[in-house]
XYZ file of N, CA, C and O in Angstrom:
452
model
N 57.994 54.523 -133.684
C 57.775 54.999 -132.398
C 57.780 54.650 -131.164
O 58.551 53.574 -131.029
N 58.244 55.775 -130.650
C 59.626 55.463 -129.386
C 58.803 55.422 -127.748
O 57.844 57.013 -128.235
N 58.522 54.624 -127.297
C 57.599 54.598 -126.156
C 58.840 54.506 -124.989
O 59.592 54.445 -125.129
N 57.784 55.461 -123.509
C 58.018 55.390 -122.587
C 57.761 54.166 -122.042
O 56.355 54.153 -121.746
N 58.855 52.829 -121.603
C 57.739 52.267 -120.427
C 58.568 52.411 -119.507
O 60.147 51.689 -119.274
N 57.832 52.217 -117.637
C 58.714 52.737 -116.823
C 57.648 51.967 -115.835
O 56.849 51.219 -116.062
N 58.489 51.095 -114.835
C 58.070 49.942 -114.065
C 58.837 50.160 -112.255
O 59.635 50.811 -112.347
N 57.848 49.784 -112.105
C 58.632 50.379 -110.388
C 57.706 49.101 -109.880
O 56.438 48.779 -109.590
N 57.920 49.362 -107.975
C 56.935 48.666 -107.592
C 56.864 49.723 -105.966
O 57.178 50.438 -105.465
N 55.769 49.417 -105.160
C 55.434 49.937 -104.383
C 55.456 49.367 -103.727
O 55.369 48.058 -102.685
N 55.355 50.509 -101.917
C 55.055 49.740 -100.148
C 53.748 48.670 -100.877
O 52.553 49.447 -101.071
N 53.920 47.029 -100.143
C 52.545 46.668 -100.436
C 51.346 48.127 -99.575
O 50.424 48.603 -99.891
N 51.803 48.754 -97.980
C 50.870 49.866 -97.753
C 50.592 50.794 -99.006
O 49.203 51.204 -98.615
N 50.892 50.992 -99.801
C 50.921 52.381 -100.827
C 50.262 51.905 -101.882
O 49.979 53.218 -103.075
N 49.972 50.034 -102.105
C 50.182 49.923 -104.072
C 48.873 50.700 -103.683
O 48.139 51.263 -105.347
N 47.199 50.635 -102.746
C 46.238 51.241 -103.644
C 45.377 52.226 -103.703
O 45.619 53.597 -104.666
N 47.039 53.649 -103.051
C 46.647 54.985 -103.423
C 47.513 55.284 -104.623
O 46.916 56.272 -104.660
N 48.956 54.016 -105.080
C 49.087 54.331 -106.222
C 47.714 54.933 -107.237
O 47.846 55.197 -107.794
N 47.220 53.397 -106.529
C 46.471 52.713 -108.347
C 45.515 54.417 -107.870
O 45.019 54.393 -109.510
N 45.037 54.493 -107.242
C 43.879 54.926 -106.975
C 44.035 56.737 -107.565
O 43.476 57.471 -108.872
N 45.440 57.358 -107.404
C 46.223 58.692 -108.112
C 46.197 58.249 -110.131
O 46.262 59.199 -110.513
N 46.407 56.924 -110.180
C 46.894 56.316 -112.252
C 44.965 56.825 -112.468
O 45.094 58.051 -113.116
N 44.090 56.150 -111.436
C 42.717 56.501 -112.029
C 42.230 58.019 -112.093
O 41.243 57.977 -113.335
N 42.744 59.040 -110.784
C 42.512 60.332 -111.049
C 43.264 60.984 -112.581
O 42.976 61.325 -113.380
N 44.455 60.447 -113.342
C 45.101 60.472 -114.242
C 43.549 60.719 -115.879
O 43.915 60.645 -116.673
N 43.940 59.020 -115.733
C 43.045 58.499 -116.504
C 41.317 59.511 -116.635
O 41.474 60.145 -117.779
N 41.041 60.192 -115.134
C 39.988 61.053 -115.378
C 39.859 62.308 -116.156
O 39.347 62.321 -117.252
N 41.538 62.894 -115.988
C 42.010 63.854 -116.670
C 42.293 63.669 -117.458
O 41.911 64.592 -118.444
N 42.462 63.157 -118.187
C 42.846 62.807 -120.049
C 41.659 62.259 -120.093
O 41.172 63.088 -121.680
N 39.861 61.652 -119.911
C 39.102 62.075 -120.620
C 38.151 63.064 -121.288
O 37.465 63.538 -121.317
N 38.700 64.040 -119.687
C 38.554 64.806 -119.742
C 39.430 66.343 -120.825
O 38.521 66.705 -121.524
N 40.557 65.810 -121.451
C 41.407 66.899 -121.949
C 41.860 66.224 -122.846
O 41.858 67.126 -124.017
N 42.084 65.182 -123.341
C 42.263 64.202 -124.717
C 43.457 65.124 -125.023
O 43.646 64.896 -125.953
N 44.358 65.073 -123.981
C 45.803 65.594 -125.147
C 46.264 64.502 -126.428
O 45.968 63.315 -126.464
N 46.523 65.563 -127.793
C 46.131 65.009 -128.996
C 47.325 64.515 -129.049
O 48.383 64.582 -128.573
N 47.938 63.122 -130.074
C 49.331 62.564 -129.827
C 49.377 61.671 -128.658
O 50.993 61.177 -129.089
N 48.412 61.427 -127.253
C 49.026 61.455 -126.751
C 48.937 59.399 -126.582
O 47.504 59.128 -126.626
N 49.575 58.663 -126.090
C 49.052 57.260 -125.811
C 49.349 57.308 -124.517
O 50.505 57.299 -124.067
N 49.063 56.591 -122.932
C 49.146 55.981 -121.912
C 48.845 54.871 -121.204
O 46.387 54.961 -121.627
N 49.186 54.335 -121.462
C 48.219 52.665 -120.228
C 48.749 52.272 -119.245
O 50.055 52.856 -119.391
N 48.360 52.008 -118.191
C 49.113 52.474 -117.325
C 48.323 49.553 -116.518
O 47.178 50.120 -116.750
N 49.353 49.276 -116.741
C 48.861 48.298 -115.571
C 49.487 48.003 -114.152
O 50.673 48.369 -113.513
N 48.600 47.601 -113.560
C 48.771 45.885 -112.365
C 49.608 45.931 -112.088
O 48.146 44.809 -112.672
N 50.736 44.958 -111.825
C 51.168 43.010 -112.128
C 49.756 42.849 -111.121
O 49.217 42.935 -109.566
N 50.454 41.120 -111.498
C 49.532 40.447 -110.488
C 50.374 40.169 -108.761
O 49.011 39.914 -108.011
N 51.174 40.640 -108.718
C 51.820 40.748 -107.052
C 50.726 41.542 -106.413
O 50.995 41.854 -104.960
N 50.263 42.835 -106.956
C 50.150 44.286 -106.376
C 50.503 45.136 -106.680
O 49.762 46.327 -105.699
N 51.993 45.125 -106.891
C 52.885 45.829 -106.026
C 53.482 46.911 -107.229
O 54.742 47.566 -106.830
N 53.816 45.974 -108.092
C 54.118 46.344 -109.572
C 53.086 46.964 -110.554
O 51.777 46.379 -110.531
N 53.685 47.695 -110.686
C 53.459 48.822 -111.781
C 53.915 49.232 -113.515
O 54.857 49.422 -113.034
N 53.235 49.060 -114.491
C 53.961 49.475 -115.427
C 53.229 50.936 -116.282
O 52.053 49.819 -116.382
N 54.130 50.913 -116.505
C 53.126 52.118 -117.244
C 53.696 52.761 -119.903
O 54.587 52.484 -118.528
N 53.596 52.548 -119.522
C 53.975 52.919 -121.485
C 52.622 54.000 -121.293
O 51.660 53.965 -122.176
N 53.752 55.198 -122.225
C 53.704 56.621 -122.501
C 54.356 57.083 -123.378
O 55.522 56.331 -124.095
N 53.869 57.243 -124.621
C 54.320 57.964 -126.073
C 53.468 58.931 -126.309
O 52.422 59.122 -126.620
N 54.508 60.556 -126.998
C 53.466 61.222 -126.740
C 53.754 62.518 -125.240
O 53.680 61.642 -124.481
N 53.283 63.207 -126.156
C 53.260 64.515 -125.163
C 52.240 64.932 -124.501
O 51.362 64.549 -124.570
N 52.107 65.897 -123.029
C 51.015 66.304 -123.070
C 50.433 65.540 -120.676
O 49.985 66.466 -120.428
N 51.529 64.545 -120.730
C 50.815 63.900 -119.355
C 51.220 64.625 -117.929
O 50.997 64.993 -117.304
N 52.890 65.148 -118.585
C 53.340 65.454 -117.639
C 52.498 67.571 -116.977
O 52.896 67.744 -115.549
N 51.994 67.649 -117.947
C 51.346 69.004 -118.035
C 49.910 68.911 -116.916
O 49.220 69.696 -116.658
N 49.919 67.589 -117.171
C 48.028 67.464 -116.355
C 48.245 67.490 -114.560
O 49.100 66.775 -114.185
N 47.302 68.181 -113.416
C 47.161 68.443 -112.253
C 47.119 66.897 -111.770
O 47.496 66.822 -110.857
N 46.668 66.139 -111.883
C 46.623 64.623 -112.072
C 47.571 63.918 -111.677
O 48.155 63.237 -110.915
N 48.845 63.972 -112.513
C 50.310 63.313 -113.003
C 50.759 64.516 -112.069
O 51.778 63.108 -111.393
N 50.597 66.036 -111.943
C 51.911 65.974 -110.884
C 51.635 65.455 -109.308
O 52.227 65.041 -108.487
N 50.076 65.431 -109.132
C 49.487 65.229 -107.861
C 49.670 63.918 -106.824
O 50.772 62.698 -106.705
N 49.551 63.176 -108.416
C 50.686 61.593 -108.224
C 52.294 61.514 -108.592
O 52.563 60.615 -107.897
N 53.255 62.490 -109.243
C 54.727 62.536 -108.455
C 54.891 62.966 -107.443
O 55.878 62.328 -107.485
N 54.109 63.495 -106.823
C 54.562 64.320 -105.658
C 54.824 63.705 -104.679
O 55.944 64.358 -104.778
N 54.428 62.336 -104.162
C 55.226 62.275 -103.222
C 55.195 60.479 -103.979
O 55.226 59.819 -102.908
N 55.788 60.102 -104.814
C 55.781 58.996 -105.396
C 56.827 58.177 -105.289
O 56.437 57.244 -104.336
N 58.277 59.294 -104.167
C 59.222 57.993 -103.926
C 58.983 57.837 -102.261
O 59.361 56.849 -101.903
N 57.834 58.210 -101.811
C 57.455 58.012 -100.575
C 56.607 56.649 -100.687
O 56.651 55.820 -99.968
N 56.106 56.389 -101.902
C 55.669 55.551 -101.985
C 55.860 54.063 -102.337
O 55.811 53.198 -102.925
N 56.812 54.736 -103.245
C 57.967 53.465 -103.661
C 58.803 52.655 -102.739
O 59.470 52.495 -101.936
N 59.226 51.144 -103.549
C 60.047 49.903 -102.562
C 60.688 49.994 -103.382
O 62.523 49.616 -102.885
N 60.802 49.590 -104.616
C 61.840 49.691 -106.192
C 61.546 50.610 -107.455
O 60.494 50.368 -106.994
N 63.160 50.803 -107.688
C 62.597 52.144 -108.992
C 62.349 52.942 -108.867
O 62.626 53.014 -107.788
N 61.982 53.806 -110.026
C 61.508 53.317 -111.039
C 62.439 53.310 -111.845
O 63.317 53.950 -112.393
N 62.356 52.033 -112.719
C 63.031 52.087 -114.192
C 62.498 51.938 -115.283
O 61.120 51.909 -115.797
N 63.151 53.066 -116.307
C 62.072 52.946 -117.462
C 63.440 53.364 -118.358
O 64.564 52.196 -118.021
N 62.978 52.853 -119.235
C 63.441 51.930 -120.962
C 62.293 52.420 -122.132
O 61.422 52.777 -121.565
N 63.628 52.593 -123.382
C 62.530 53.451 -124.424
C 61.730 51.963 -125.467
O 62.919 51.136 -125.145
N 60.900 52.171 -125.680
C 60.657 50.275 -126.517
C 59.924 51.432 -128.062
O 59.898 52.120 -127.999
N 59.831 50.734 -128.770
C 59.804 50.229 -130.105
C 57.996 50.222 -129.987
O 58.357 48.529 -130.340
N 57.552 51.381 -130.371
C 55.943 50.552 -131.223
C 55.786 48.997 -132.142
O 56.341 49.267 -132.426
N 55.790 47.870 -131.949
C 55.865 46.996 -132.994
C 54.323 46.716 -133.310
O 53.957 46.805 -134.751
N 52.812 47.051 -132.656
C 52.153 46.814 -133.203
C 50.796 47.337 -131.689
O 51.066 47.107 -131.019
N 49.116 47.109 -132.121
C 49.189 48.030 -130.706
C 47.301 47.878 -131.578
O 46.834 48.077 -132.324
N 46.153 47.293 -131.015
C 44.891 46.802 -130.873
C 43.866 47.553 -129.072
O 44.901 47.517 -128.916
N 42.781 48.079 -130.064
C 42.261 48.891 -128.696
C 40.622 49.030 -129.689
O 40.754 49.954 -130.680
N 39.796 48.048 -129.153
C 38.207 47.498 -130.084
C 37.802 49.370 -129.291
O 37.118 49.075 -129.990
N 37.891 49.385 -127.985
C 37.489 50.732 -127.332
C 38.374 51.385 -126.221
O 39.272 51.147 -126.284
N 38.004 52.527 -126.513
C 39.017 53.380 -126.258
C 38.685 53.937 -124.793
O 37.195 54.988 -125.113
N 37.804 53.267 -123.455
C 36.791 53.615 -122.135
C 38.022 53.183 -120.953
O 39.648 52.253 -121.618
N 37.623 54.592 -119.902
C 38.690 53.262 -118.999
C 38.062 51.952 -118.072
O 36.816 52.070 -118.605
N 38.960 51.889 -117.710
C 38.604 49.898 -117.527
C 37.790 49.951 -115.704
O 37.381 51.691 -114.724
N 36.381 49.649 -116.108
C 36.020 49.752 -114.739
C 36.483 48.485 -114.011
O 36.493 47.572 -114.494
N 35.772 48.251 -112.512
C 35.523 46.962 -111.861
C 35.077 46.208 -112.647
O 35.544 45.642 -112.843
N 33.981 46.513 -113.149
C 33.686 45.292 -113.684
C 34.327 44.631 -115.481
O 34.517 43.684 -115.439
N 35.254 45.123 -115.974
C 35.982 44.689 -117.274
C 37.512 44.577 -115.919
O 37.955 43.410 -117.062
N 37.884 45.125 -115.638
C 38.533 44.229 -114.502
C 38.502 42.856 -113.920
O 39.441 41.752 -113.972
N 37.409 42.697 -113.524
C 36.864 41.402 -112.681
C 36.581 40.331 -113.737
O 36.261 39.556 -113.566
N 36.450 41.180 -115.018
C 35.557 39.952 -116.266
C 34.251 40.365 -116.135
O 34.112 40.793 -115.166
N 33.566 40.322 -116.856
C 32.372 40.375 -117.246
C 31.250 39.589 -116.799
O 31.991 38.460 -116.342
N 30.360 39.313 -116.428
C 29.089 39.203 -115.543
C 28.488 37.518 -116.350
O 27.745 37.033 -115.714
N 28.498 38.677 -117.315
C 27.830 37.374 -118.660
C 28.303 37.603 -120.327
O 29.065 39.066 -120.187
N 27.845 36.408 -120.705
C 28.273 36.837 -122.320
C 29.453 36.589 -122.845
O 29.614 36.779 -124.238
N 30.371 35.902 -121.823
C 31.417 35.389 -121.880
C 31.243 33.547 -122.038
O 30.600 32.836 -121.567
N 31.642 33.220 -123.467
C 31.463 31.607 -123.431
C 32.059 31.323 -121.825
O 32.482 29.979 -121.589
N 33.500 31.439 -121.493
C 34.533 31.355 -120.477
C 33.881 30.968 -119.233
O 34.261 31.245 -118.156
N 32.875 31.822 -118.989
C 32.261 32.484 -117.941
C 31.454 31.825 -116.816
O 30.809 30.882 -117.722
């Protein structure tokens, strides 16, 4: 299985808008569930670097993805750089969009919290 890994940096004042547009993609994915599409997106700790991993077809047809792409160049400071990657393994106990609680960690139930 070959996936595309895309990495770029946004301008600092565009990072939150970039994330908002990515979140809209996941809302549309939850509604449409394109078969065979695997897609993940990450915002790195520096706050401006984003990494997307996509495998399969259907992402570019989404209205939310087209909206994300529309002014991407205006939001970018560096990149994008695209590399092909071969999946070695993957694990996911659940399939659900991240919520603020999941991004920030649970408030109870963890031994290390």
